[in-house]
Amino acid sequence: MSWLGAHLYDWFTRGSEEACLSAWRAELLSKVGGSVLEVGAGTGANLRYYPREVTRLVLSEPDFHMRQVLRKRPAPHGLGSIEFFDCAAEDLFFPDSSFDFVVSTLVLCSVRSLERSIAEIRRVLKPGGALVFLEHVAAEDRPARLRWQQRIEPFWKRLMGNCHLTRRTAMAIANDGFELETLVRESIRKASPIVRPSVRGVARKLH
């Protein structure tokens, strides 16, 4: 991400945040507490929604420019300690079973390896811990839109920091030792049609 892209990111996503994303973030993050890792924390859009039940918050963001914006984002009053790391989701720096929750919002589309990232998330979760996720995905129920996603994706990835349009993220999570406790499929309002399909929910680590 360029310096300009990192500083304009929140402006570009403002319409969707106001239309739906902010409410979805607030609802999802109300479920977390204890020690929490957020992978791909970006500019810190989730920060204001973390409840006081969070005693340790670790924000991991590998992109330098996004991390600079993230560090300047004010933390909500009463939140426990906040730590910053620059590791990618595929290679997390933390020991096994370190966290009660891992949070991923609009990041698994752009990781180098979806399967490796999910395996690392599962590794650092404590037994019974949970992944809380919100991701844009393939338009599985809209064949015409899916075809457009497939056509555009090779160019889109190069322009948008490896962002994939056709990942089936919920399936990948369920196939890697997680139980999907909740799963909601919904269109991201005010977004471009090719990135509107989304999934969000909570996935519990089984073993």
PDB file of C-alpha atoms in Angstrom:
ATOM      1  CA  MET A   1       0.000   0.000   0.000  1.00  0.00           C
ATOM      2  CA  SER A   2       1.360   3.431  -0.918  1.00  0.00           C
ATOM      3  CA  TRP A   3       1.492   6.319   1.570  1.00  0.00           C
ATOM      4  CA  LEU A   4      -1.371   7.985  -0.291  1.00  0.00           C
ATOM      5  CA  GLY A   5      -3.435   4.793  -0.427  1.00  0.00           C
ATOM      6  CA  ALA A   6      -3.055   4.214   3.306  1.00  0.00           C
ATOM      7  CA  HIS A   7      -4.101   7.763   4.127  1.00  0.00           C
ATOM      8  CA  LEU A   8      -7.085   7.702   1.749  1.00  0.00           C
ATOM      9  CA  TYR A   9      -8.304   4.203   2.665  1.00  0.00           C
ATOM     10  CA  ASP A  10     -10.825   5.340   5.278  1.00  0.00           C
ATOM     11  CA  TRP A  11     -12.185   7.978   2.900  1.00  0.00           C
ATOM     12  CA  PHE A  12     -12.715   5.381   0.149  1.00  0.00           C
ATOM     13  CA  THR A  13     -14.581   3.019   2.473  1.00  0.00           C
ATOM     14  CA  ARG A  14     -16.630   5.651   4.328  1.00  0.00           C
ATOM     15  CA  GLY A  15     -19.849   4.983   2.410  1.00  0.00           C
ATOM     16  CA  SER A  16     -19.862   1.274   3.196  1.00  0.00           C
ATOM     17  CA  GLU A  17     -18.803   1.901   6.796  1.00  0.00           C
ATOM     18  CA  GLU A  18     -21.771   4.205   7.318  1.00  0.00           C
ATOM     19  CA  ALA A  19     -24.160   1.925   5.428  1.00  0.00           C
ATOM     20  CA  CYS A  20     -23.329  -1.362   7.166  1.00  0.00           C
ATOM     21  CA  LEU A  21     -19.722  -2.158   8.030  1.00  0.00           C
ATOM     22  CA  SER A  22     -19.592  -0.141  11.247  1.00  0.00           C
ATOM     23  CA  ALA A  23     -22.683  -1.895  12.606  1.00  0.00           C
ATOM     24  CA  TRP A  24     -21.305  -5.295  11.609  1.00  0.00           C
ATOM     25  CA  ARG A  25     -17.968  -4.569  13.300  1.00  0.00           C
ATOM     26  CA  ALA A  26     -19.676  -3.438  16.494  1.00  0.00           C
ATOM     27  CA  GLU A  27     -21.878  -6.541  16.643  1.00  0.00           C
ATOM     28  CA  LEU A  28     -19.023  -8.962  15.981  1.00  0.00           C
ATOM     29  CA  LEU A  29     -16.524  -7.384  18.366  1.00  0.00           C
ATOM     30  CA  SER A  30     -19.023  -7.221  21.218  1.00  0.00           C
ATOM     31  CA  LYS A  31     -18.365 -10.974  21.544  1.00  0.00           C
ATOM     32  CA  VAL A  32     -14.622 -10.768  22.254  1.00  0.00           C
ATOM     33  CA  GLY A  33     -12.681 -10.494  25.506  1.00  0.00           C
ATOM     34  CA  GLY A  34      -9.481 -11.539  27.226  1.00  0.00           C
ATOM     35  CA  SER A  35      -6.404 -11.685  24.994  1.00  0.00           C
ATOM     36  CA  VAL A  36      -7.167 -10.697  21.385  1.00  0.00           C
ATOM     37  CA  LEU A  37      -5.066 -10.672  18.223  1.00  0.00           C
ATOM     38  CA  GLU A  38      -6.251  -8.722  15.193  1.00  0.00           C
ATOM     39  CA  VAL A  39      -4.527  -9.755  11.971  1.00  0.00           C
ATOM     40  CA  GLY A  40      -4.267  -7.166   9.210  1.00  0.00           C
ATOM     41  CA  ALA A  41      -5.464  -4.374  11.490  1.00  0.00           C
ATOM     42  CA  GLY A  42      -5.138  -1.827   8.665  1.00  0.00           C
ATOM     43  CA  THR A  43      -5.914   1.740   9.705  1.00  0.00           C
ATOM     44  CA  GLY A  44      -7.603   0.650  12.933  1.00  0.00           C
ATOM     45  CA  ALA A  45     -11.259   0.762  11.911  1.00  0.00           C
ATOM     46  CA  ASN A  46     -12.078  -1.842  14.571  1.00  0.00           C
ATOM     47  CA  LEU A  47     -10.407  -0.086  17.492  1.00  0.00           C
ATOM     48  CA  ARG A  48     -13.383   1.846  18.796  1.00  0.00           C
ATOM     49  CA  TYR A  49     -15.554  -1.274  18.930  1.00  0.00           C
ATOM     50  CA  TYR A  50     -13.439  -3.394  21.270  1.00  0.00           C
ATOM     51  CA  PRO A  51     -15.173  -3.849  24.639  1.00  0.00           C
ATOM     52  CA  ARG A  52     -13.538  -3.329  28.020  1.00  0.00           C
ATOM     53  CA  GLU A  53     -13.503  -7.097  28.504  1.00  0.00           C
ATOM     54  CA  VAL A  54     -10.406  -7.113  26.274  1.00  0.00           C
ATOM     55  CA  THR A  55      -7.396  -7.250  28.620  1.00  0.00           C
ATOM     56  CA  ARG A  56      -4.698  -7.516  25.953  1.00  0.00           C
ATOM     57  CA  LEU A  57      -5.026  -6.341  22.367  1.00  0.00           C
ATOM     58  CA  VAL A  58      -2.346  -7.182  19.803  1.00  0.00           C
ATOM     59  CA  LEU A  59      -2.630  -5.425  16.438  1.00  0.00           C
ATOM     60  CA  SER A  60      -0.658  -6.992  13.602  1.00  0.00           C
ATOM     61  CA  GLU A  61      -0.265  -5.055  10.345  1.00  0.00           C
ATOM     62  CA  PRO A  62       2.552  -5.924   7.904  1.00  0.00           C
ATOM     63  CA  ASP A  63       2.135  -2.881   5.648  1.00  0.00           C
ATOM     64  CA  PHE A  64       4.387  -0.022   6.794  1.00  0.00           C
ATOM     65  CA  HIS A  65       2.145   2.866   5.697  1.00  0.00           C
ATOM     66  CA  MET A  66      -1.021   1.319   7.082  1.00  0.00           C
ATOM     67  CA  ARG A  67       0.776   0.627  10.358  1.00  0.00           C
ATOM     68  CA  GLN A  68       1.783   4.289  10.643  1.00  0.00           C
ATOM     69  CA  VAL A  69      -1.867   5.336  10.319  1.00  0.00           C
ATOM     70  CA  LEU A  70      -2.896   2.617  12.763  1.00  0.00           C
ATOM     71  CA  ARG A  71      -0.490   3.818  15.463  1.00  0.00           C
ATOM     72  CA  LYS A  72      -2.063   7.289  15.358  1.00  0.00           C
ATOM     73  CA  ARG A  73      -5.620   5.986  15.798  1.00  0.00           C
ATOM     74  CA  PRO A  74      -6.855   6.860  19.311  1.00  0.00           C
ATOM     75  CA  ALA A  75      -7.697   3.866  21.484  1.00  0.00           C
ATOM     76  CA  PRO A  76     -11.009   3.810  23.369  1.00  0.00           C
ATOM     77  CA  HIS A  77     -10.887   4.727  27.033  1.00  0.00           C
ATOM     78  CA  GLY A  78     -10.667   1.771  29.409  1.00  0.00           C
ATOM     79  CA  LEU A  79      -9.213  -0.703  26.928  1.00  0.00           C
ATOM     80  CA  GLY A  80      -6.353  -2.899  28.171  1.00  0.00           C
ATOM     81  CA  SER A  81      -2.812  -2.786  26.828  1.00  0.00           C
ATOM     82  CA  ILE A  82      -2.288  -2.463  23.060  1.00  0.00           C
ATOM     83  CA  GLU A  83       0.732  -3.920  21.251  1.00  0.00           C
ATOM     84  CA  PHE A  84       1.761  -3.435  17.612  1.00  0.00           C
ATOM     85  CA  PHE A  85       3.466  -6.011  15.385  1.00  0.00           C
ATOM     86  CA  ASP A  86       4.338  -6.121  11.692  1.00  0.00           C
ATOM     87  CA  CYS A  87       3.954  -9.859  11.038  1.00  0.00           C
ATOM     88  CA  ALA A  88       1.855 -11.285   8.202  1.00  0.00           C
ATOM     89  CA  ALA A  89      -1.019 -13.662   8.865  1.00  0.00           C
ATOM     90  CA  GLU A  90       0.905 -16.534   7.255  1.00  0.00           C
ATOM     91  CA  ASP A  91       3.769 -16.253   9.746  1.00  0.00           C
ATOM     92  CA  LEU A  92       2.567 -15.018  13.125  1.00  0.00           C
ATOM     93  CA  PHE A  93       5.232 -14.286  15.735  1.00  0.00           C
ATOM     94  CA  PHE A  94       3.344 -15.735  18.697  1.00  0.00           C
ATOM     95  CA  PRO A  95       3.564 -19.040  20.591  1.00  0.00           C
ATOM     96  CA  ASP A  96       0.905 -21.725  20.283  1.00  0.00           C
ATOM     97  CA  SER A  97      -2.333 -21.130  22.222  1.00  0.00           C
ATOM     98  CA  SER A  98      -1.624 -17.437  22.965  1.00  0.00           C
ATOM     99  CA  PHE A  99      -5.031 -15.836  22.375  1.00  0.00           C
ATOM    100  CA  ASP A 100      -8.683 -16.197  23.344  1.00  0.00           C
ATOM    101  CA  PHE A 101      -9.824 -14.553  20.104  1.00  0.00           C
ATOM    102  CA  VAL A 102      -8.387 -13.685  16.709  1.00  0.00           C
ATOM    103  CA  VAL A 103     -10.103 -10.977  14.665  1.00  0.00           C
ATOM    104  CA  SER A 104      -9.923 -10.734  10.873  1.00  0.00           C
ATOM    105  CA  THR A 105     -11.871  -8.076   8.974  1.00  0.00           C
ATOM    106  CA  LEU A 106     -11.410  -7.518   5.248  1.00  0.00           C
ATOM    107  CA  VAL A 107      -7.906  -8.980   5.227  1.00  0.00           C
ATOM    108  CA  LEU A 108      -8.028 -12.676   4.257  1.00  0.00           C
ATOM    109  CA  CYS A 109      -8.820 -11.634   0.691  1.00  0.00           C
ATOM    110  CA  SER A 110      -5.269 -10.308   0.314  1.00  0.00           C
ATOM    111  CA  VAL A 111      -3.043 -12.728   2.229  1.00  0.00           C
ATOM    112  CA  ARG A 112      -0.539 -14.685   0.136  1.00  0.00           C
ATOM    113  CA  SER A 113      -1.949 -18.035   1.286  1.00  0.00           C
ATOM    114  CA  LEU A 114      -5.449 -18.330   2.707  1.00  0.00           C
ATOM    115  CA  GLU A 115      -4.880 -21.867   3.974  1.00  0.00           C
ATOM    116  CA  ARG A 116      -1.571 -21.030   5.663  1.00  0.00           C
ATOM    117  CA  SER A 117      -3.097 -17.941   7.308  1.00  0.00           C
ATOM    118  CA  ILE A 118      -6.032 -19.898   8.725  1.00  0.00           C
ATOM    119  CA  ALA A 119      -3.673 -22.597  10.010  1.00  0.00           C
ATOM    120  CA  GLU A 120      -1.563 -19.966  11.780  1.00  0.00           C
ATOM    121  CA  ILE A 121      -4.671 -18.362  13.293  1.00  0.00           C
ATOM    122  CA  ARG A 122      -5.775 -21.751  14.609  1.00  0.00           C
ATOM    123  CA  ARG A 123      -2.293 -22.405  16.009  1.00  0.00           C
ATOM    124  CA  VAL A 124      -2.165 -19.215  18.101  1.00  0.00           C
ATOM    125  CA  LEU A 125      -5.711 -19.637  19.449  1.00  0.00           C
ATOM    126  CA  LYS A 126      -6.176 -21.273  22.840  1.00  0.00           C
ATOM    127  CA  PRO A 127      -8.239 -24.492  22.971  1.00  0.00           C
ATOM    128  CA  GLY A 128     -11.849 -23.408  22.582  1.00  0.00           C
ATOM    129  CA  GLY A 129     -10.794 -19.990  21.296  1.00  0.00           C
ATOM    130  CA  ALA A 130     -12.554 -18.345  18.372  1.00  0.00           C
ATOM    131  CA  LEU A 131     -11.895 -16.556  15.100  1.00  0.00           C
ATOM    132  CA  VAL A 132     -14.191 -13.563  14.555  1.00  0.00           C
ATOM    133  CA  PHE A 133     -14.252 -12.671  10.866  1.00  0.00           C
ATOM    134  CA  LEU A 134     -15.748 -10.332   8.264  1.00  0.00           C
ATOM    135  CA  GLU A 135     -14.549 -10.872   4.703  1.00  0.00           C
ATOM    136  CA  HIS A 136     -15.638 -10.164   1.136  1.00  0.00           C
ATOM    137  CA  VAL A 137     -15.830 -13.348  -0.935  1.00  0.00           C
ATOM    138  CA  ALA A 138     -16.851 -15.004  -4.183  1.00  0.00           C
ATOM    139  CA  ALA A 139     -20.420 -14.352  -5.366  1.00  0.00           C
ATOM    140  CA  GLU A 140     -21.390 -18.021  -5.096  1.00  0.00           C
ATOM    141  CA  ASP A 141     -25.132 -17.328  -5.394  1.00  0.00           C
ATOM    142  CA  ARG A 142     -24.776 -14.866  -8.305  1.00  0.00           C
ATOM    143  CA  PRO A 143     -23.242 -16.763 -11.284  1.00  0.00           C
ATOM    144  CA  ALA A 144     -23.093 -13.717 -13.543  1.00  0.00           C
ATOM    145  CA  ARG A 145     -21.313 -11.624 -10.909  1.00  0.00           C
ATOM    146  CA  LEU A 146     -18.967 -14.505 -10.127  1.00  0.00           C
ATOM    147  CA  ARG A 147     -17.961 -14.677 -13.784  1.00  0.00           C
ATOM    148  CA  TRP A 148     -17.118 -10.964 -13.696  1.00  0.00           C
ATOM    149  CA  GLN A 149     -15.111 -11.491 -10.519  1.00  0.00           C
ATOM    150  CA  GLN A 150     -13.152 -14.264 -12.233  1.00  0.00           C
ATOM    151  CA  ARG A 151     -12.469 -12.103 -15.294  1.00  0.00           C
ATOM    152  CA  ILE A 152     -11.354  -9.071 -13.305  1.00  0.00           C
ATOM    153  CA  GLU A 153      -9.422 -10.819 -10.534  1.00  0.00           C
ATOM    154  CA  PRO A 154      -6.023 -11.178 -12.322  1.00  0.00           C
ATOM    155  CA  PHE A 155      -5.831  -7.425 -12.887  1.00  0.00           C
ATOM    156  CA  TRP A 156      -7.510  -6.512  -9.585  1.00  0.00           C
ATOM    157  CA  LYS A 157      -4.899  -8.418  -7.565  1.00  0.00           C
ATOM    158  CA  ARG A 158      -2.080  -6.402  -9.113  1.00  0.00           C
ATOM    159  CA  LEU A 159      -3.781  -3.071  -8.566  1.00  0.00           C
ATOM    160  CA  MET A 160      -5.228  -3.729  -5.097  1.00  0.00           C
ATOM    161  CA  GLY A 161      -2.441  -5.306  -3.077  1.00  0.00           C
ATOM    162  CA  ASN A 162      -3.149  -8.978  -3.868  1.00  0.00           C
ATOM    163  CA  CYS A 163      -6.869  -8.661  -3.074  1.00  0.00           C
ATOM    164  CA  HIS A 164      -8.700 -11.746  -4.388  1.00  0.00           C
ATOM    165  CA  LEU A 165     -12.335 -11.507  -5.470  1.00  0.00           C
ATOM    166  CA  THR A 166     -13.228 -15.207  -5.601  1.00  0.00           C
ATOM    167  CA  ARG A 167     -12.027 -16.692  -2.325  1.00  0.00           C
ATOM    168  CA  ARG A 168     -14.410 -19.028  -0.490  1.00  0.00           C
ATOM    169  CA  THR A 169     -13.233 -18.014   2.947  1.00  0.00           C
ATOM    170  CA  ALA A 170     -15.972 -19.561   5.082  1.00  0.00           C
ATOM    171  CA  MET A 171     -15.380 -22.954   3.465  1.00  0.00           C
ATOM    172  CA  ALA A 172     -11.624 -22.658   4.035  1.00  0.00           C
ATOM    173  CA  ILE A 173     -12.179 -21.852   7.723  1.00  0.00           C
ATOM    174  CA  ALA A 174     -14.572 -24.778   8.193  1.00  0.00           C
ATOM    175  CA  ASN A 175     -12.128 -27.142   6.485  1.00  0.00           C
ATOM    176  CA  ASP A 176      -9.276 -26.323   8.878  1.00  0.00           C
ATOM    177  CA  GLY A 177     -10.349 -27.390  12.347  1.00  0.00           C
ATOM    178  CA  PHE A 178     -12.995 -24.763  13.063  1.00  0.00           C
ATOM    179  CA  GLU A 179     -16.701 -25.051  13.780  1.00  0.00           C
ATOM    180  CA  LEU A 180     -18.768 -22.220  12.319  1.00  0.00           C
ATOM    181  CA  GLU A 181     -20.944 -21.122  15.249  1.00  0.00           C
ATOM    182  CA  THR A 182     -22.485 -18.264  13.300  1.00  0.00           C
ATOM    183  CA  LEU A 183     -22.306 -17.390   9.607  1.00  0.00           C
ATOM    184  CA  VAL A 184     -24.065 -14.524   7.848  1.00  0.00           C
ATOM    185  CA  ARG A 185     -23.873 -13.848   4.118  1.00  0.00           C
ATOM    186  CA  GLU A 186     -24.804 -10.297   3.166  1.00  0.00           C
ATOM    187  CA  SER A 187     -24.062  -7.667   0.553  1.00  0.00           C
ATOM    188  CA  ILE A 188     -21.726  -4.825   1.537  1.00  0.00           C
ATOM    189  CA  ARG A 189     -23.843  -1.794   0.721  1.00  0.00           C
ATOM    190  CA  LYS A 190     -22.299   1.151  -1.140  1.00  0.00           C
ATOM    191  CA  ALA A 191     -19.356  -1.042  -2.265  1.00  0.00           C
ATOM    192  CA  SER A 192     -18.415  -1.896  -5.835  1.00  0.00           C
ATOM    193  CA  PRO A 193     -20.557  -4.834  -7.058  1.00  0.00           C
ATOM    194  CA  ILE A 194     -17.531  -7.103  -7.434  1.00  0.00           C
ATOM    195  CA  VAL A 195     -16.659  -6.792  -3.714  1.00  0.00           C
ATOM    196  CA  ARG A 196     -20.175  -6.705  -2.267  1.00  0.00           C
ATOM    197  CA  PRO A 197     -20.613 -10.414  -1.386  1.00  0.00           C
ATOM    198  CA  SER A 198     -19.454 -10.943   2.188  1.00  0.00           C
ATOM    199  CA  VAL A 199     -19.433 -13.441   5.028  1.00  0.00           C
ATOM    200  CA  ARG A 200     -19.126 -12.731   8.732  1.00  0.00           C
ATOM    201  CA  GLY A 201     -19.343 -14.802  11.849  1.00  0.00           C
ATOM    202  CA  VAL A 202     -17.619 -16.678  14.650  1.00  0.00           C
ATOM    203  CA  ALA A 203     -15.630 -19.881  14.180  1.00  0.00           C
ATOM    204  CA  ARG A 204     -14.614 -21.966  17.211  1.00  0.00           C
ATOM    205  CA  LYS A 205     -11.318 -23.859  17.311  1.00  0.00           C
ATOM    206  CA  LEU A 206     -12.089 -27.562  17.631  1.00  0.00           C
ATOM    207  CA  HIS A 207      -8.630 -28.915  18.492  1.00  0.00           C
TER     208      HIS A 207
END
